[in-house]
PDB file of C-alpha atoms and ligand atoms in Angstrom:
ATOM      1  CA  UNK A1234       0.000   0.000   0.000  1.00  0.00           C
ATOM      2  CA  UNK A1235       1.410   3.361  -0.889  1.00  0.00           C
ATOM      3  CA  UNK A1236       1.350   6.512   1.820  1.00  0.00           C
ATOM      4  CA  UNK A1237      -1.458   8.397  -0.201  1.00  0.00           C
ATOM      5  CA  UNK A1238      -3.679   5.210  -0.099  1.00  0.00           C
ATOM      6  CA  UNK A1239      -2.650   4.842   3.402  1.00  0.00           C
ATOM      7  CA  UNK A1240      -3.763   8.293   4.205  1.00  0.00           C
ATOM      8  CA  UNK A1241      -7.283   7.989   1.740  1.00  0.00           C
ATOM      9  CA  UNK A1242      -7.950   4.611   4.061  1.00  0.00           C
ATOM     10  CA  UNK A1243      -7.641   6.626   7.214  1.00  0.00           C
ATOM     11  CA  UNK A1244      -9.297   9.192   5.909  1.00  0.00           C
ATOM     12  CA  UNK A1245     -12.426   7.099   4.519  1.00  0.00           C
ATOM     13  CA  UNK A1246     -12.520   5.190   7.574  1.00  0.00           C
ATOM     14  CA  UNK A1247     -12.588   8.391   9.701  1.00  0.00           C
ATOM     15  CA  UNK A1248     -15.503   9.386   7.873  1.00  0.00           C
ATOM     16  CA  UNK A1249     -17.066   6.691   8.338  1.00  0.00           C
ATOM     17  CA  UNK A1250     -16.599   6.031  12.283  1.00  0.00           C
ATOM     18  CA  UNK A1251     -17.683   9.711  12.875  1.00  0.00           C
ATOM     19  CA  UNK A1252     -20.901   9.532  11.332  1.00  0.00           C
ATOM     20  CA  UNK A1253     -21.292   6.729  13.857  1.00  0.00           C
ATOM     21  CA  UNK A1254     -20.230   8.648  16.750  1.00  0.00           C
ATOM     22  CA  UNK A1255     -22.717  11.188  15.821  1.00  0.00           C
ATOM     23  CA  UNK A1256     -25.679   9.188  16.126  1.00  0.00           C
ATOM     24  CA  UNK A1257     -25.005   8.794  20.132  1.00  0.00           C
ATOM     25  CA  UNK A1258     -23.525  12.652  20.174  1.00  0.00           C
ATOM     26  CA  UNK A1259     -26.174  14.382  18.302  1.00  0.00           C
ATOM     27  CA  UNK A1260     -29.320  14.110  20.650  1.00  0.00           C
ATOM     28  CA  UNK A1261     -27.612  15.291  23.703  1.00  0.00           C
ATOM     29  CA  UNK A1262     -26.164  19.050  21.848  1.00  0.00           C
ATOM     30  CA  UNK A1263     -29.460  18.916  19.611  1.00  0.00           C
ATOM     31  CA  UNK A1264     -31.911  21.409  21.959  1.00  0.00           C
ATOM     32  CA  UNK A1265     -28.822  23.759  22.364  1.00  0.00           C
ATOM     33  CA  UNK A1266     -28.065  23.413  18.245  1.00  0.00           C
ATOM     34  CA  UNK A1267     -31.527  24.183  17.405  1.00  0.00           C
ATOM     35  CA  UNK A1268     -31.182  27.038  19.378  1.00  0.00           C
ATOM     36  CA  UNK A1269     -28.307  28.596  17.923  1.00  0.00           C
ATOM     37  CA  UNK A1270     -28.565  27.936  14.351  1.00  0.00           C
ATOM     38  CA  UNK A1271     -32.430  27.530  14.289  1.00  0.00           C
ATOM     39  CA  UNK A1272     -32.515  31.473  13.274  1.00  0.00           C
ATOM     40  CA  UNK A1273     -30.061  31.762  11.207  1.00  0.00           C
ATOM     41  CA  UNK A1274     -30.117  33.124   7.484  1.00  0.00           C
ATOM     42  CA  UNK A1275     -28.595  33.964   4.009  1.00  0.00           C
ATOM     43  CA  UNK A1276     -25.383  32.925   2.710  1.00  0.00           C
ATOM     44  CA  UNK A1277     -23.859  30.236   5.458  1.00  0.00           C
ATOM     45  CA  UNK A1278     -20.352  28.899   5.565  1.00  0.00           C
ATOM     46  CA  UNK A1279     -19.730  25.594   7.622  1.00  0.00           C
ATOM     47  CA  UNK A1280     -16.219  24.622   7.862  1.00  0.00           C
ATOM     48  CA  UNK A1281     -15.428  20.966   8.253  1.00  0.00           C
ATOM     49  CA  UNK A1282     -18.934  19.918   8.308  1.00  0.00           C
ATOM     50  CA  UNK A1283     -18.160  16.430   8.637  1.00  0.00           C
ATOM     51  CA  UNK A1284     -21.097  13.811   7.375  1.00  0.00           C
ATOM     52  CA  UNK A1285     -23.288  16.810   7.363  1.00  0.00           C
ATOM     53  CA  UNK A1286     -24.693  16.696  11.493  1.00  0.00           C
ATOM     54  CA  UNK A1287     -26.270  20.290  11.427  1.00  0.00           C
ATOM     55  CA  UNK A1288     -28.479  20.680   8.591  1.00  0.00           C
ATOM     56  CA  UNK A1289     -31.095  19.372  10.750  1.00  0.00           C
ATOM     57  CA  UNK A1290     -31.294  22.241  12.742  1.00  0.00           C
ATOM     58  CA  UNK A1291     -31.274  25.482   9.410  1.00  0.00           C
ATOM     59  CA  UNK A1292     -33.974  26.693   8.230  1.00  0.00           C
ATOM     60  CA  UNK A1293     -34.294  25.175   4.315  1.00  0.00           C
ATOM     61  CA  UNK A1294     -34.349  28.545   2.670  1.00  0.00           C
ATOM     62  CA  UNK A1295     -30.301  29.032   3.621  1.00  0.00           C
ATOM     63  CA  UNK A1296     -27.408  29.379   0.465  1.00  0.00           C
ATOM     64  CA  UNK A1297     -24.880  26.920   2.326  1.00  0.00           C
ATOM     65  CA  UNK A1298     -21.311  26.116   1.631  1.00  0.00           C
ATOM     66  CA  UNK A1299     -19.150  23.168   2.954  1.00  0.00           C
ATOM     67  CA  UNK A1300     -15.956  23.554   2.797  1.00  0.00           C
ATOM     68  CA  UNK A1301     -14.459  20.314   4.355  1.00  0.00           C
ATOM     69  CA  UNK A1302     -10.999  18.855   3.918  1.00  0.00           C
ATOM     70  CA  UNK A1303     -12.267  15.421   3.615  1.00  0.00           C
ATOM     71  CA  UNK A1304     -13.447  14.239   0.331  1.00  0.00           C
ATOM     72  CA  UNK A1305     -15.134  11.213   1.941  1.00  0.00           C
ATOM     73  CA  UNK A1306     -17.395  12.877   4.180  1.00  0.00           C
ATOM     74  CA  UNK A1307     -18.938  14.494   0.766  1.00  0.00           C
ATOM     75  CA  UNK A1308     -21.553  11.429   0.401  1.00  0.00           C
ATOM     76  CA  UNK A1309     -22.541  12.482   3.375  1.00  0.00           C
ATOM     77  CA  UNK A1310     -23.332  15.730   3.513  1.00  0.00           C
ATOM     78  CA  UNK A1311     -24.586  15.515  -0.187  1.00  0.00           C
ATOM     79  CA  UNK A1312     -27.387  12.777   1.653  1.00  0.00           C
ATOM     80  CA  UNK A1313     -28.083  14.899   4.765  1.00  0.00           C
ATOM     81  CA  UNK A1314     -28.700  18.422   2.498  1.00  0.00           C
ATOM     82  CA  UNK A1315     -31.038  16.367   0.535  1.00  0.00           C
ATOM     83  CA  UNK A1316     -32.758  15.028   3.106  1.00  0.00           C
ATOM     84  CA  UNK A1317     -33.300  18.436   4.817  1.00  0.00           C
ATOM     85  CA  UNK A1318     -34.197  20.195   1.443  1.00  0.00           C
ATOM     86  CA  UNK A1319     -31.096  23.125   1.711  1.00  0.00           C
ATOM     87  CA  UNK A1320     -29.082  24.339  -1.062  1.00  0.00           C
ATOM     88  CA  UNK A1321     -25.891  23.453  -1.181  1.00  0.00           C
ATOM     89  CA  UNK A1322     -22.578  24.035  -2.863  1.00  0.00           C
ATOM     90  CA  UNK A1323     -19.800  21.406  -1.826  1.00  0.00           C
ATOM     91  CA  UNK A1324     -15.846  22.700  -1.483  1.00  0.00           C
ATOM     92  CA  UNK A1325     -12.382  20.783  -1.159  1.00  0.00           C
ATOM     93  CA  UNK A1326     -10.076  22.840   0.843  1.00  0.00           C
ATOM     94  CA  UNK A1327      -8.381  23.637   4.307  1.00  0.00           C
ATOM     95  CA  UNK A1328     -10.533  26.445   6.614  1.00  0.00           C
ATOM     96  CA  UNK A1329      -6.986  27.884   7.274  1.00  0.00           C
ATOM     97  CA  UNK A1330      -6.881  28.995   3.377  1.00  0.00           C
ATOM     98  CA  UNK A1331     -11.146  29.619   2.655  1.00  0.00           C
ATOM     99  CA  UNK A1332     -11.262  29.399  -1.478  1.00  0.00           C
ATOM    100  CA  UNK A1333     -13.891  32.739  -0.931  1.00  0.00           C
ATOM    101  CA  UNK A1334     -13.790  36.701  -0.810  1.00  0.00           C
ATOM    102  CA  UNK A1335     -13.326  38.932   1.626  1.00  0.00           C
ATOM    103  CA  UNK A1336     -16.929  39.695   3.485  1.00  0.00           C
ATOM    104  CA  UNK A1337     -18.753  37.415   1.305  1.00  0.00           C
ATOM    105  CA  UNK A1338     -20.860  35.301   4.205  1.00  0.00           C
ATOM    106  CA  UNK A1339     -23.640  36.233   6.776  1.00  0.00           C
ATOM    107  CA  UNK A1340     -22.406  33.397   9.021  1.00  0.00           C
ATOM    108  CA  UNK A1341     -19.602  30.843   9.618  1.00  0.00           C
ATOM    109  CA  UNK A1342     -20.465  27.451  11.330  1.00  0.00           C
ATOM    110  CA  UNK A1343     -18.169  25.609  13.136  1.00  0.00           C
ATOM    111  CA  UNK A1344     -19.067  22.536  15.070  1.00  0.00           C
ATOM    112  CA  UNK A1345     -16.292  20.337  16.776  1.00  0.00           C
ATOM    113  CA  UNK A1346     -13.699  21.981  14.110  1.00  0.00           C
ATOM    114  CA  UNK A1347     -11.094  24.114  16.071  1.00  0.00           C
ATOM    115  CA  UNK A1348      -9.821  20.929  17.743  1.00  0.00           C
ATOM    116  CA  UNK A1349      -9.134  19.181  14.727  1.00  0.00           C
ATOM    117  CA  UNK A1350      -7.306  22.155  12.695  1.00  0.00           C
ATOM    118  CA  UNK A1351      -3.680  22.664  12.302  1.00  0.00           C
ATOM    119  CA  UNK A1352      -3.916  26.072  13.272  1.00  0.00           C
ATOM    120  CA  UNK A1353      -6.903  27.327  14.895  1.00  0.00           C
ATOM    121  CA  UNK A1354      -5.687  31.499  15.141  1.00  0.00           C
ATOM    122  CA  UNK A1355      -5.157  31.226  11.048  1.00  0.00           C
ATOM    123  CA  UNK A1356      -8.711  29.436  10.615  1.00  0.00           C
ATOM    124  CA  UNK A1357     -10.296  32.247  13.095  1.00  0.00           C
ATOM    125  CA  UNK A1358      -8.489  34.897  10.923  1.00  0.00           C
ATOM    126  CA  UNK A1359     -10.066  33.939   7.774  1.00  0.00           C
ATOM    127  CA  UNK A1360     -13.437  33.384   9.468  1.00  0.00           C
ATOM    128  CA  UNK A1361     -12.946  36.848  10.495  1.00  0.00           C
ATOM    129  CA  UNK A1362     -11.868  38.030   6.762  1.00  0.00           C
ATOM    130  CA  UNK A1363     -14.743  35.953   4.955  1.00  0.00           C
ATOM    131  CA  UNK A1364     -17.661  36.987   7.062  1.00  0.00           C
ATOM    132  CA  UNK A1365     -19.526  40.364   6.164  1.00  0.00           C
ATOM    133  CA  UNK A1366     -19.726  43.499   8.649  1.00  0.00           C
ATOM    134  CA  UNK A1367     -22.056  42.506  11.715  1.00  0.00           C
ATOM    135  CA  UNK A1368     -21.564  38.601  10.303  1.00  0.00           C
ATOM    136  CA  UNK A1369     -21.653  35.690  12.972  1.00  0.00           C
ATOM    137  CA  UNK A1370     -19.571  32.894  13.480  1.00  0.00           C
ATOM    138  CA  UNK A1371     -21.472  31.064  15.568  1.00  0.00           C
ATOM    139  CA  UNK A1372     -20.257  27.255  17.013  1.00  0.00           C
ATOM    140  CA  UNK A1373     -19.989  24.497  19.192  1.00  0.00           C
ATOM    141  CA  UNK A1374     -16.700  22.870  20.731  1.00  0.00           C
ATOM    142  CA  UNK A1375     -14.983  20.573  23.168  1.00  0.00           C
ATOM    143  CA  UNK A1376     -12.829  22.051  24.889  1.00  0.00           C
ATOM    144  CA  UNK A1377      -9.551  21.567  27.443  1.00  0.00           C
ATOM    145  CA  UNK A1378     -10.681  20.661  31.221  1.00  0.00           C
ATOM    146  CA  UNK A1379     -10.012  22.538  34.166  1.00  0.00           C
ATOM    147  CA  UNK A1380      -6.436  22.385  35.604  1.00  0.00           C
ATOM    148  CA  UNK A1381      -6.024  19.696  38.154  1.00  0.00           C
ATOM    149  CA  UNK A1382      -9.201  17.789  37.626  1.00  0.00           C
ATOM    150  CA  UNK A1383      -9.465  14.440  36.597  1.00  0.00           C
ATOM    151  CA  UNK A1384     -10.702  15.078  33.086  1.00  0.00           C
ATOM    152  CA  UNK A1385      -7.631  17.246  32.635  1.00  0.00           C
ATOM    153  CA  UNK A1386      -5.129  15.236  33.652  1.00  0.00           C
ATOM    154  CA  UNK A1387      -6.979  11.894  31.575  1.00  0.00           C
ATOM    155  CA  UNK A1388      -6.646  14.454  28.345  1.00  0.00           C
ATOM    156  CA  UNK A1389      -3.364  14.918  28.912  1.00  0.00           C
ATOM    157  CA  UNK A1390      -2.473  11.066  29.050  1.00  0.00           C
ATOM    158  CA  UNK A1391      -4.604  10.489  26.404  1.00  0.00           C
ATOM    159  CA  UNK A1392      -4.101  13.128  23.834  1.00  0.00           C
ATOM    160  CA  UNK A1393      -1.297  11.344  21.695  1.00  0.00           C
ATOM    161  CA  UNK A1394      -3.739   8.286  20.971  1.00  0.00           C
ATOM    162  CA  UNK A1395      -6.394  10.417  20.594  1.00  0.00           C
ATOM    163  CA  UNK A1396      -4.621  12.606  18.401  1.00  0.00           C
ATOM    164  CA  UNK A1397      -4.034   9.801  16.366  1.00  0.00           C
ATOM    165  CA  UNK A1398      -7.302   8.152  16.253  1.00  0.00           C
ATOM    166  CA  UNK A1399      -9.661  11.051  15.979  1.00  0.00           C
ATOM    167  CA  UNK A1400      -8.020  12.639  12.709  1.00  0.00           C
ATOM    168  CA  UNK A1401      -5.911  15.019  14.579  1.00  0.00           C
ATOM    169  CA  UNK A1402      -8.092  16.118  17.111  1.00  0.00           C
ATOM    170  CA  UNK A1403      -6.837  17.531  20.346  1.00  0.00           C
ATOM    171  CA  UNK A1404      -9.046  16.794  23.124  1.00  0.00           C
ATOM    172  CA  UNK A1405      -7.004  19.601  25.498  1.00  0.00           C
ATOM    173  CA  UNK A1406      -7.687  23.638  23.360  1.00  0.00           C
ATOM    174  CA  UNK A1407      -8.246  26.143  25.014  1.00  0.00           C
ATOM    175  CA  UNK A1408     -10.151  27.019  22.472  1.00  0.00           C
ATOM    176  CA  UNK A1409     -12.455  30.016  24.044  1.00  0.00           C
ATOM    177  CA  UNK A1410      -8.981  31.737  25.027  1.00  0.00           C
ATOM    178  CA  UNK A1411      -8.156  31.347  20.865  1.00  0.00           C
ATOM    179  CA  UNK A1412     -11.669  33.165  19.933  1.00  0.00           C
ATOM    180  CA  UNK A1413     -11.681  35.638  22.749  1.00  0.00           C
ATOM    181  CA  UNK A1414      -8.628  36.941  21.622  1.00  0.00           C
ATOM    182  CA  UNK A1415      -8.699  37.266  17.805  1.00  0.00           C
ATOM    183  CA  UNK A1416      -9.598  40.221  17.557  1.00  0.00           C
ATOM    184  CA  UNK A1417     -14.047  40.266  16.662  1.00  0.00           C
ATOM    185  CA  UNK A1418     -16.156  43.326  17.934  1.00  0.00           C
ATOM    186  CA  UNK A1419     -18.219  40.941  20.417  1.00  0.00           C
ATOM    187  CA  UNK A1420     -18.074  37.090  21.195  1.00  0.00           C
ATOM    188  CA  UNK A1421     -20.504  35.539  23.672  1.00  0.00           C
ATOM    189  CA  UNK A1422     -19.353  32.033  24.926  1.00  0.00           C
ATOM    190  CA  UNK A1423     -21.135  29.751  27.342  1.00  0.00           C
ATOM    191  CA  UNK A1424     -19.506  27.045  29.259  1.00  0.00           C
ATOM    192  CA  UNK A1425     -21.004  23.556  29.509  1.00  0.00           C
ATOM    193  CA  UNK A1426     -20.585  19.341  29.955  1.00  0.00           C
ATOM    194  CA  UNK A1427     -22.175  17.075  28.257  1.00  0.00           C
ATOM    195  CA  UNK A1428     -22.093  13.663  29.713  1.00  0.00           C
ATOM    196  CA  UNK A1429     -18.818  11.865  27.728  1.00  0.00           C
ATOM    197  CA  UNK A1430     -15.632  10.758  28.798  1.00  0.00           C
ATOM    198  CA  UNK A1431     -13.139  12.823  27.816  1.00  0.00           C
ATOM    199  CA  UNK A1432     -14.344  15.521  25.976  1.00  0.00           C
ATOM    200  CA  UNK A1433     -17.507  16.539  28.406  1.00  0.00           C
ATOM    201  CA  UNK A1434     -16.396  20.098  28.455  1.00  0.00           C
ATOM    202  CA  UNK A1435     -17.813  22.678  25.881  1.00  0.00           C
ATOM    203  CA  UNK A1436     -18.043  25.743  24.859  1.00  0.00           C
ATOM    204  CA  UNK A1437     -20.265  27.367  22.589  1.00  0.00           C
ATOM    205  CA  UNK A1438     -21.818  30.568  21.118  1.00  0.00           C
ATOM    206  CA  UNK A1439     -20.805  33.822  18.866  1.00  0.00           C
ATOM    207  CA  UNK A1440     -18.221  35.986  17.666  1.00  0.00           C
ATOM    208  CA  UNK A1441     -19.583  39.178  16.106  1.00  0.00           C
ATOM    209  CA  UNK A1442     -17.856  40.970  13.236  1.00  0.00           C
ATOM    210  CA  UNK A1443     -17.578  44.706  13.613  1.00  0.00           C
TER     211      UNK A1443
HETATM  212  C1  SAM B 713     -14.556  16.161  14.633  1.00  0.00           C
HETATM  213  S1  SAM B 713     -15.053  16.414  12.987  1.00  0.00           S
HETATM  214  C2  SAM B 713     -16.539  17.374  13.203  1.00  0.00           C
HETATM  215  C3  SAM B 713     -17.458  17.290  12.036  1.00  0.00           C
HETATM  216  C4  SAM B 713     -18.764  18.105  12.147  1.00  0.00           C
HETATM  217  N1  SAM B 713     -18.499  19.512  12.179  1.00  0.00           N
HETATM  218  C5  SAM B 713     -19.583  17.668  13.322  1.00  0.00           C
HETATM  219  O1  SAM B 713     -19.892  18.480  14.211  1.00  0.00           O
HETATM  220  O2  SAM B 713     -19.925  16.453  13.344  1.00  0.00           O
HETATM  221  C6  SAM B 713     -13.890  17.610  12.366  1.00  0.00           C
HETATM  222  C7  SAM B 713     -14.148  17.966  10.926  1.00  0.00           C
HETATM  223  O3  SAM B 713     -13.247  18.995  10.505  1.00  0.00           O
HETATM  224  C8  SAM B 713     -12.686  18.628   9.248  1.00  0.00           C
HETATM  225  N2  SAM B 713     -11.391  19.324   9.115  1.00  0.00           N
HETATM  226  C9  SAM B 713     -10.231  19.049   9.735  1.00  0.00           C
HETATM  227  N3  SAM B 713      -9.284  19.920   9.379  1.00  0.00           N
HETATM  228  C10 SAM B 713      -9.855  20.772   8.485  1.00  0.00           C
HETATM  229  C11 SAM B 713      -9.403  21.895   7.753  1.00  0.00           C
HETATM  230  N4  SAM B 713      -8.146  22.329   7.862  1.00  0.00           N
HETATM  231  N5  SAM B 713     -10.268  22.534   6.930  1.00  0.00           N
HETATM  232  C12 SAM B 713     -11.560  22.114   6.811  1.00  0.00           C
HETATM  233  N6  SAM B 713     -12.061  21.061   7.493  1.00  0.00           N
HETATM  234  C13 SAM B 713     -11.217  20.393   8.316  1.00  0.00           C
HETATM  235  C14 SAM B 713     -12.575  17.121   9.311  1.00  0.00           C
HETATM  236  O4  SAM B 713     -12.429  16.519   8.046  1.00  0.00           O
HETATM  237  C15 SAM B 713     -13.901  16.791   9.988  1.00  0.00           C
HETATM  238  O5  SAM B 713     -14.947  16.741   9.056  1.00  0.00           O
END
């Protein structure tokens, strides 16, 4: 087997194990979901949409874009939009280079995303740079435990496997430090658990652009 059919194996196989994970995931974020994307309209980015969890919970009359670095979660999210009745335009590409023009979208979605990214201050920078005046990006992520609690210090141990098993997901950002600090005119962020080993603690909410 060669490295690049290595890496389409892990890749296919990755999409395929998270759409599983979903179905247990899904039902406990879905009331808070609803809530913040429920409303939301226009021209919608969602970066690394995965198998396509979220359409459930826009409203059908949205102009959506994925842009996910995954080819093989395109079957997907090609099922789910159809299923759910939304527009959609499908894009290859990395959220840390967005393939789109400056203040061209009324709101970025990112679910479960900044852990899994390279570099989450470049992806927040061209969030920032693709999303009109008074725009929204608007998500939902795990984040790093407390210092000193259990959870924390079973990341920490963990985090290497996990790493390697989850696509490159870190189970340990601080991610509402990264999107308090980059720099939008107002972000709102609420803390929460949900009940999962290792990744119960969330974060989620919105950054406004000014
Ligand atoms: C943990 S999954 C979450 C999927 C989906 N958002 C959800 O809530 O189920 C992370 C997603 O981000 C995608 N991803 C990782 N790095 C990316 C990047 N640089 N640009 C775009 N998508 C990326 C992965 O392919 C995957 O679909």
């Amino acid at each position: 087997m060669t490295q690049s059919e290595f890496w389409g194996l892990r890749r296919r196989w990755f999409a395929w194990g998270i759409n599983q994970v979903m179905k247990v995931y899904e039902p406990r974020i879905a009331e808070r979901k609803l809530q913040l994307f429920g409303g939301l309209n226009g021209r919608i980015l969602e970066i690394g949409p995965g198998t396509g969890v979220n359409f459930k919970y826009l409203n059908p009359n949205v102009d959506w874009i994925g842009l996910e670095y995954n080819q093989y979660m395109f079957p997907y999210l090609a099922r789910e939009a159809d299923r759910y009745g939304i527009k959609h335009e499908l894009v290859q590409g990395s959220a840390q280079e967005m393939p789109l023009p400056d203040n061209s979208v009324d709101y970025v979605i990112g679910t479960l995303v900044l852990c899994s990214v390279p570099n989450p201050v470049q992806v927040l920078r061209e969030i920032e740079r693709v999303l009109k005046p008074g725009g929204r990006y608007v998500f939902v992520e795990h984040v790093a435990a407390e210092s000193g609690t259990l959870t924390g210090m079973i990341q920490s141990v963990v985090k290497p496997l996990w790493c390697c098993c989850a696509d490159g997901c870190h189970p340990d950002r601080k991610s509402w430090a990264t999107i308090e600090t980059a720099g939008f005119a107002e972000v709102a962020i609420d803390h929460f658990k949900l009940k999962f080993p290792v990744v119960s603690p969330h974060i989620s909410g919105y950054a406004l652009k000014g």
